[in-house]
PDB file of C-alpha atoms in Angstrom:
ATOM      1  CA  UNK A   5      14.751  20.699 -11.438  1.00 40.00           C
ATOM      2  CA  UNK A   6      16.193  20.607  -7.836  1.00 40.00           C
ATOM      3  CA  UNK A   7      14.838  20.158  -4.993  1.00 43.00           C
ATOM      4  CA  UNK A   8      15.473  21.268  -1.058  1.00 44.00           C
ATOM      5  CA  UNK A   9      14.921  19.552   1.634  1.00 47.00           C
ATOM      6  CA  UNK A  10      16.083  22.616   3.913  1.00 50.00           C
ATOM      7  CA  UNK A  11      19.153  21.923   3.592  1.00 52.00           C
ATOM      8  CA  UNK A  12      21.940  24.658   2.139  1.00 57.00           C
ATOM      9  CA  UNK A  13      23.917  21.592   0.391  1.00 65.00           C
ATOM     10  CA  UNK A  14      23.894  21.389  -3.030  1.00 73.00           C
ATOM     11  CA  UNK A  15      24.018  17.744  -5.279  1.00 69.00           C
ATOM     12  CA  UNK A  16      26.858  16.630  -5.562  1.00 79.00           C
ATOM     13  CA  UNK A  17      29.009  17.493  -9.013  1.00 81.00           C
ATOM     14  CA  UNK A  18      27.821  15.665 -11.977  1.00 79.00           C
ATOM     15  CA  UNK A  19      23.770  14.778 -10.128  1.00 84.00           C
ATOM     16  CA  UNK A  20      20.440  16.241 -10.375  1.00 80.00           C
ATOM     17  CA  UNK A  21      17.828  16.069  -7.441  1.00 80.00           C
ATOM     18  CA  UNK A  22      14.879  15.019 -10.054  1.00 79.00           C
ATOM     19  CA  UNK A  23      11.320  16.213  -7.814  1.00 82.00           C
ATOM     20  CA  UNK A  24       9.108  12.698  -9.481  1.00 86.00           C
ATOM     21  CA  UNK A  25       5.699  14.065  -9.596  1.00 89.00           C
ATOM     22  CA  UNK A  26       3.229  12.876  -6.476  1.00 88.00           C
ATOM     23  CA  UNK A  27       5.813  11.215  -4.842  1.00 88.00           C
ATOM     24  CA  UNK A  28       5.293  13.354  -1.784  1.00 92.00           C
ATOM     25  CA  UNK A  29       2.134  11.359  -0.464  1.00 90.00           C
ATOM     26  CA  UNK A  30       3.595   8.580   1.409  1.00 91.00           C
ATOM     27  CA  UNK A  31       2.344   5.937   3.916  1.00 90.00           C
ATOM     28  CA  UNK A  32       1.473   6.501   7.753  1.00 90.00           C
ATOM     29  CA  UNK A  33       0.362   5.717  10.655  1.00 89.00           C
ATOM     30  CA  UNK A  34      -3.075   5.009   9.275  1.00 91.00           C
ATOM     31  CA  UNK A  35      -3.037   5.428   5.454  1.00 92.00           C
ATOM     32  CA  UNK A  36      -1.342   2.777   2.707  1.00 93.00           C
ATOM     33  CA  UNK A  37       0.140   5.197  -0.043  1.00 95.00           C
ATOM     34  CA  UNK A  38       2.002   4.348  -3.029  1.00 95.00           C
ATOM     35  CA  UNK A  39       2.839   6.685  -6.117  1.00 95.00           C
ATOM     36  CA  UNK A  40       3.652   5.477  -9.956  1.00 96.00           C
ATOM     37  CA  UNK A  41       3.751   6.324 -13.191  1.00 96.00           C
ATOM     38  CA  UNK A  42       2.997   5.357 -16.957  1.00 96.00           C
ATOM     39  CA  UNK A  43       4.293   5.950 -20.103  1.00 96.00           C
ATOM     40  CA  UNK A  44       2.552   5.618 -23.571  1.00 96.00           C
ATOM     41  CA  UNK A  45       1.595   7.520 -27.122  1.00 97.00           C
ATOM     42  CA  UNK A  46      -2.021   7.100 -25.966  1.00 96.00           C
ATOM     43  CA  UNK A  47      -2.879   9.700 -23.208  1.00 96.00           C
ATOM     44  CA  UNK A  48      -5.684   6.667 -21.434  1.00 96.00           C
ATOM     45  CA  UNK A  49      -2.615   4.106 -21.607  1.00 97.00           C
ATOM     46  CA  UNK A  50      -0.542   5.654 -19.625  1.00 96.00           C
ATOM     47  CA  UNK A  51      -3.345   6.265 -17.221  1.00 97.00           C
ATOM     48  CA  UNK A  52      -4.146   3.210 -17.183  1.00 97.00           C
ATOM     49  CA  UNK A  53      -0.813   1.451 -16.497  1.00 97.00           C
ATOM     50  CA  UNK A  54      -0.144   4.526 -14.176  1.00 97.00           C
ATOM     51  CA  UNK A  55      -3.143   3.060 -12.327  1.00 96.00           C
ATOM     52  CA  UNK A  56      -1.751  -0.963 -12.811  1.00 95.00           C
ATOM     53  CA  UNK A  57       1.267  -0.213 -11.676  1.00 96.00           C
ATOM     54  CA  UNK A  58       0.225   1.727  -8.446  1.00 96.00           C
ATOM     55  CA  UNK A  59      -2.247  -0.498  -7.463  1.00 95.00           C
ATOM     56  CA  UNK A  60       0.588  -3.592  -7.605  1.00 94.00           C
ATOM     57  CA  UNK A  61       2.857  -1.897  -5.662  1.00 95.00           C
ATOM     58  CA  UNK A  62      -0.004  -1.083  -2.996  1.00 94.00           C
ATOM     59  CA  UNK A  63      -1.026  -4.334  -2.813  1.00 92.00           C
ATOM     60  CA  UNK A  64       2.164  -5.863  -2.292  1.00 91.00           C
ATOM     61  CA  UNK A  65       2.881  -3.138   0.453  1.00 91.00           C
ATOM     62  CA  UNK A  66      -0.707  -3.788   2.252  1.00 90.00           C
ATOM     63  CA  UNK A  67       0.475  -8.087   1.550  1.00 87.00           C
ATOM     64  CA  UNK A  68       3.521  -7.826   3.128  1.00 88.00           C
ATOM     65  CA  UNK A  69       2.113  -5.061   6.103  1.00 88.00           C
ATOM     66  CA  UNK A  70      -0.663  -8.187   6.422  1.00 84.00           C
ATOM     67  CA  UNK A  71       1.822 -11.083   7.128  1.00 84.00           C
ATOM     68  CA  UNK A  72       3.984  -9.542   9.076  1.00 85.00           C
ATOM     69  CA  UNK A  73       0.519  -8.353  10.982  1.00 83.00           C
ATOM     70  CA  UNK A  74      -0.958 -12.107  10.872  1.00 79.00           C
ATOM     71  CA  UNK A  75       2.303 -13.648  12.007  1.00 81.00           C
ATOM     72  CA  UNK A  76       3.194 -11.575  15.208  1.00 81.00           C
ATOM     73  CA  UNK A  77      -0.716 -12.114  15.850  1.00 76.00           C
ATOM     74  CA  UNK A  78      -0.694 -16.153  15.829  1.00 75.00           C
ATOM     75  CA  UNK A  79       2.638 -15.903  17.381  1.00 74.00           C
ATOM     76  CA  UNK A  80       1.427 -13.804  20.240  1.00 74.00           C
ATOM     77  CA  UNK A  81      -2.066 -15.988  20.531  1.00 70.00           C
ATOM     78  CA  UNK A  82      -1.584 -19.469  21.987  1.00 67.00           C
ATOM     79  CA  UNK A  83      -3.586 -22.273  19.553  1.00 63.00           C
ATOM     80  CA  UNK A  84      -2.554 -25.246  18.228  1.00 66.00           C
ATOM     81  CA  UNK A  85      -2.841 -25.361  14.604  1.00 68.00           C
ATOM     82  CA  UNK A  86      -0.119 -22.380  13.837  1.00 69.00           C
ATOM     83  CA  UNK A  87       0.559 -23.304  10.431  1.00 74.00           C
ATOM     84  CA  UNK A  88      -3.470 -23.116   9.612  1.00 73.00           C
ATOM     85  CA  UNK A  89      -4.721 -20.254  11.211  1.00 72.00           C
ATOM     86  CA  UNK A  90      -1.009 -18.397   9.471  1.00 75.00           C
ATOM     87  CA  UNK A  91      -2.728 -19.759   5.948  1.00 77.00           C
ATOM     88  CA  UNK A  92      -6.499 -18.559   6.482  1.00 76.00           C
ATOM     89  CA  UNK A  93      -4.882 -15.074   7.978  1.00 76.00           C
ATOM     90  CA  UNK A  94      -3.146 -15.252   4.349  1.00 78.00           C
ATOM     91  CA  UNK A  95      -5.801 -16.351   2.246  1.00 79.00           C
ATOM     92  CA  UNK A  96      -8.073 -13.870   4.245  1.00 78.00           C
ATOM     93  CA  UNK A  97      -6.059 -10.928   3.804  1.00 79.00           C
ATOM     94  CA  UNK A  98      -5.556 -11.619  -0.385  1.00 81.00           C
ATOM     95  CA  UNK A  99      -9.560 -11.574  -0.625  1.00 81.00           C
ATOM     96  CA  UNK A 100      -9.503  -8.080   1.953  1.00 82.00           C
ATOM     97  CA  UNK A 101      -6.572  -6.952  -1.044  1.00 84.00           C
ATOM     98  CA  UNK A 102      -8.208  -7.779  -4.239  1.00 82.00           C
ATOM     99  CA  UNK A 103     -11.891  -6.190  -2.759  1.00 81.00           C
ATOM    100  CA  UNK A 104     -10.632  -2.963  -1.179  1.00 83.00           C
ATOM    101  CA  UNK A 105      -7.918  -2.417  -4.296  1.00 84.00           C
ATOM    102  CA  UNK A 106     -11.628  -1.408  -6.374  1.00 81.00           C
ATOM    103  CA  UNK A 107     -12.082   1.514  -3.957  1.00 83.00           C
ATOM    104  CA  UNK A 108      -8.539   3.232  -3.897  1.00 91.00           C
ATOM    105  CA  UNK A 109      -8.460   7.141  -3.618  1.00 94.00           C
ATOM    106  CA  UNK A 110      -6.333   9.188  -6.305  1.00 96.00           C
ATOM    107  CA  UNK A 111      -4.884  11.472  -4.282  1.00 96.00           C
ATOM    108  CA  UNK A 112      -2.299  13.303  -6.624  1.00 96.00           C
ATOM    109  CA  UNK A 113      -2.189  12.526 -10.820  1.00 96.00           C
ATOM    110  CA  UNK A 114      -0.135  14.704 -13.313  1.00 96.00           C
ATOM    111  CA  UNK A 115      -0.139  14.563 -16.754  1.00 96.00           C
ATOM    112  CA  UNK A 116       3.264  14.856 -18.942  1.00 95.00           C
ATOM    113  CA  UNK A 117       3.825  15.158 -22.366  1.00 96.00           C
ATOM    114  CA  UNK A 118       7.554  14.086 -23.133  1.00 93.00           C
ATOM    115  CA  UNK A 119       8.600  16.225 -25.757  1.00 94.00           C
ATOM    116  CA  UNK A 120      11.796  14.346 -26.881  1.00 94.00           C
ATOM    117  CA  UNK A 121       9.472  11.176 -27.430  1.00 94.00           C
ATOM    118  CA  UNK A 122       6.067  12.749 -27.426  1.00 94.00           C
ATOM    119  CA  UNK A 123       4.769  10.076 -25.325  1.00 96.00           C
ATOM    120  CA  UNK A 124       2.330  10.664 -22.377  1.00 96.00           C
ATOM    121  CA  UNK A 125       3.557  10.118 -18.804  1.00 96.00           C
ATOM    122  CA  UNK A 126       0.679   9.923 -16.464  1.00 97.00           C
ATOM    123  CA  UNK A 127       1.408  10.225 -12.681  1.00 96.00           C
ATOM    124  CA  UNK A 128      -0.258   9.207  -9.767  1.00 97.00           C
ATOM    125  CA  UNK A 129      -0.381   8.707  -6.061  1.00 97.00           C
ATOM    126  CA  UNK A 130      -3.523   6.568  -4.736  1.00 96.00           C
ATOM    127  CA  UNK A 131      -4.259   5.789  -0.443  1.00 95.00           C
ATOM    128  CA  UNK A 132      -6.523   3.234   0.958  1.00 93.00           C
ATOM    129  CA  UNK A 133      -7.043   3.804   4.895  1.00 91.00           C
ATOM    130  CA  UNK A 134      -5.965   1.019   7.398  1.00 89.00           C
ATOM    131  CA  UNK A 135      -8.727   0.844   9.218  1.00 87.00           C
ATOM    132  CA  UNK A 136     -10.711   0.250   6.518  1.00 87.00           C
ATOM    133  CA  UNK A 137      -8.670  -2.994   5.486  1.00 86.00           C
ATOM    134  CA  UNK A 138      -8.869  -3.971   9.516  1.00 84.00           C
ATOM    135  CA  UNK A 139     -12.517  -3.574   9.559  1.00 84.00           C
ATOM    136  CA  UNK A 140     -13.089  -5.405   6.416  1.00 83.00           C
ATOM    137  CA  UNK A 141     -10.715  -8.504   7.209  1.00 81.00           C
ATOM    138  CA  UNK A 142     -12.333  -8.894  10.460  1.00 79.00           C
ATOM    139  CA  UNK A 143     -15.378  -8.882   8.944  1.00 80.00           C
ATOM    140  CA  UNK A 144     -13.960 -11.810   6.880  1.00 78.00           C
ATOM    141  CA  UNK A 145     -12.248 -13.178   9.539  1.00 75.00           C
ATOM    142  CA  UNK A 146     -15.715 -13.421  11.675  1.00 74.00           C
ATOM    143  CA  UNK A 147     -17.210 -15.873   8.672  1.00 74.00           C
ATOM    144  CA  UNK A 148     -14.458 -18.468   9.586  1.00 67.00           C
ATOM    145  CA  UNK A 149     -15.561 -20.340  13.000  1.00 64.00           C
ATOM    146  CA  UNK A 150     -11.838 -21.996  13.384  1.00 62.00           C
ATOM    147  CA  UNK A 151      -9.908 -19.059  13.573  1.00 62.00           C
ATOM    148  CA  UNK A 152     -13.151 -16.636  15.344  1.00 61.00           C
ATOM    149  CA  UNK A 153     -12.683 -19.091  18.042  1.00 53.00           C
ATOM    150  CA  UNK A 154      -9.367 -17.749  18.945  1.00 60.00           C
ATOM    151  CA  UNK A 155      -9.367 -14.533  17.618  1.00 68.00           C
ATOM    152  CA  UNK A 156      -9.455 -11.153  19.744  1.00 73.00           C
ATOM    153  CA  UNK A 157     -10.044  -8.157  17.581  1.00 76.00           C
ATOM    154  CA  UNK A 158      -8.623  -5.315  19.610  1.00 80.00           C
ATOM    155  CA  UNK A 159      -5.692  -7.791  20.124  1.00 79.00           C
ATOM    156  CA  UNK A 160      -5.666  -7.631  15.904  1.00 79.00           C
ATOM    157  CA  UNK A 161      -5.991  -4.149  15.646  1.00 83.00           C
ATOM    158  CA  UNK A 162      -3.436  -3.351  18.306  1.00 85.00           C
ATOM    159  CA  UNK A 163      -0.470  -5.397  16.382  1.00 85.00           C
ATOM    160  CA  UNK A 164      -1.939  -4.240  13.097  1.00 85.00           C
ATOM    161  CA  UNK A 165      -1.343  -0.425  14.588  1.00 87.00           C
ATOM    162  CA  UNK A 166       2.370  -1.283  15.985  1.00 87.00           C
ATOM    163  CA  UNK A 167       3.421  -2.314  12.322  1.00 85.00           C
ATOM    164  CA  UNK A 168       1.438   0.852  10.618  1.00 86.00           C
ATOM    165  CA  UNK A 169       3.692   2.857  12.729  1.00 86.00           C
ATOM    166  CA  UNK A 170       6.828   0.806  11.271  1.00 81.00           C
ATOM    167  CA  UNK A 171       5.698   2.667   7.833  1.00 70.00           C
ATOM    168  CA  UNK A 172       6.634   5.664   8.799  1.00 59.00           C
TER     169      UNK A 172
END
């Protein structure tokens, strides 16, 4: 199956362009995406680890968006305890990850049936919105008096929105 991206160029001698199912839905400005797949006998299976596996890699993305987020925040705030405001952002934003994972929307799914195998190959492509996740670790973030003592929300939100723009 090949694929065009506009361009009159054809792969080079010896490659196929392979079009992966749902692996057009990607992350923006404002929306974590992540596509995956699973493979199994047992057509549920390979929703399931479909599902497993998408949902790891989109909480690792939203982790790693998160740090990078909570670091340029402390670093940009002046307080004296760095090192413990940088380990309740963390903490904070691994409680946001596991609670909003539960509510992830399946944008795309395709099922496969391998012939050569006849196993099951499940895709999918899931999104949870940013602002959601801001809202919601704020939210968290307002239960701890420490860190609510420093913290400026639209400050938050504004470095959260400069690094949702680096997803692009």
């Amino acid at each position: 199956m090949l694929s065009s991206c506009g361009s009159k160029t054809k792969a080079p001698k010896g490659e196929t362009e392979l079009v992966l199912p749902c692996s057009e839905f990607k992350s923006d400005r404002k929306t974590f995406r992540v596509y995956s797949f699973g493979e199994s006998m047992d057509m549920n299976v390979a929703k399931k680890k479909a599902m497993s596996n998408a949902k790891t890699d989109l909480a690792g993305m939203i982790s790693t968006t998160m740090k990078v987020v909570g670091d340029n925040y402390v670093k940009s705030m002046e307080v004296n305890n760095v090192e413990e405001v940088l380990e309740r952002f963390e903490e904070n934003a691994r409680t946001v990850i596991d609670q909003e994972l539960s509510g992830v929307l399946v944008v795309c799914d395709r099922l496969m049936k391998v012939e050569k195998t006849d196993k099951f190959k499940y895709y999918i492509a899931i999104e949870l919105d940013g602002d959601k996740i801001v809202k919601n670790y704020y939210k968290a973030l307002s239960k701890n008096e420490k860190i609510m003592v420093d913290y400026n929300y639209e400050k938050f939100k504004e470095t959260f929105e400069k690094e949702m723009a680096n997803q692009r």
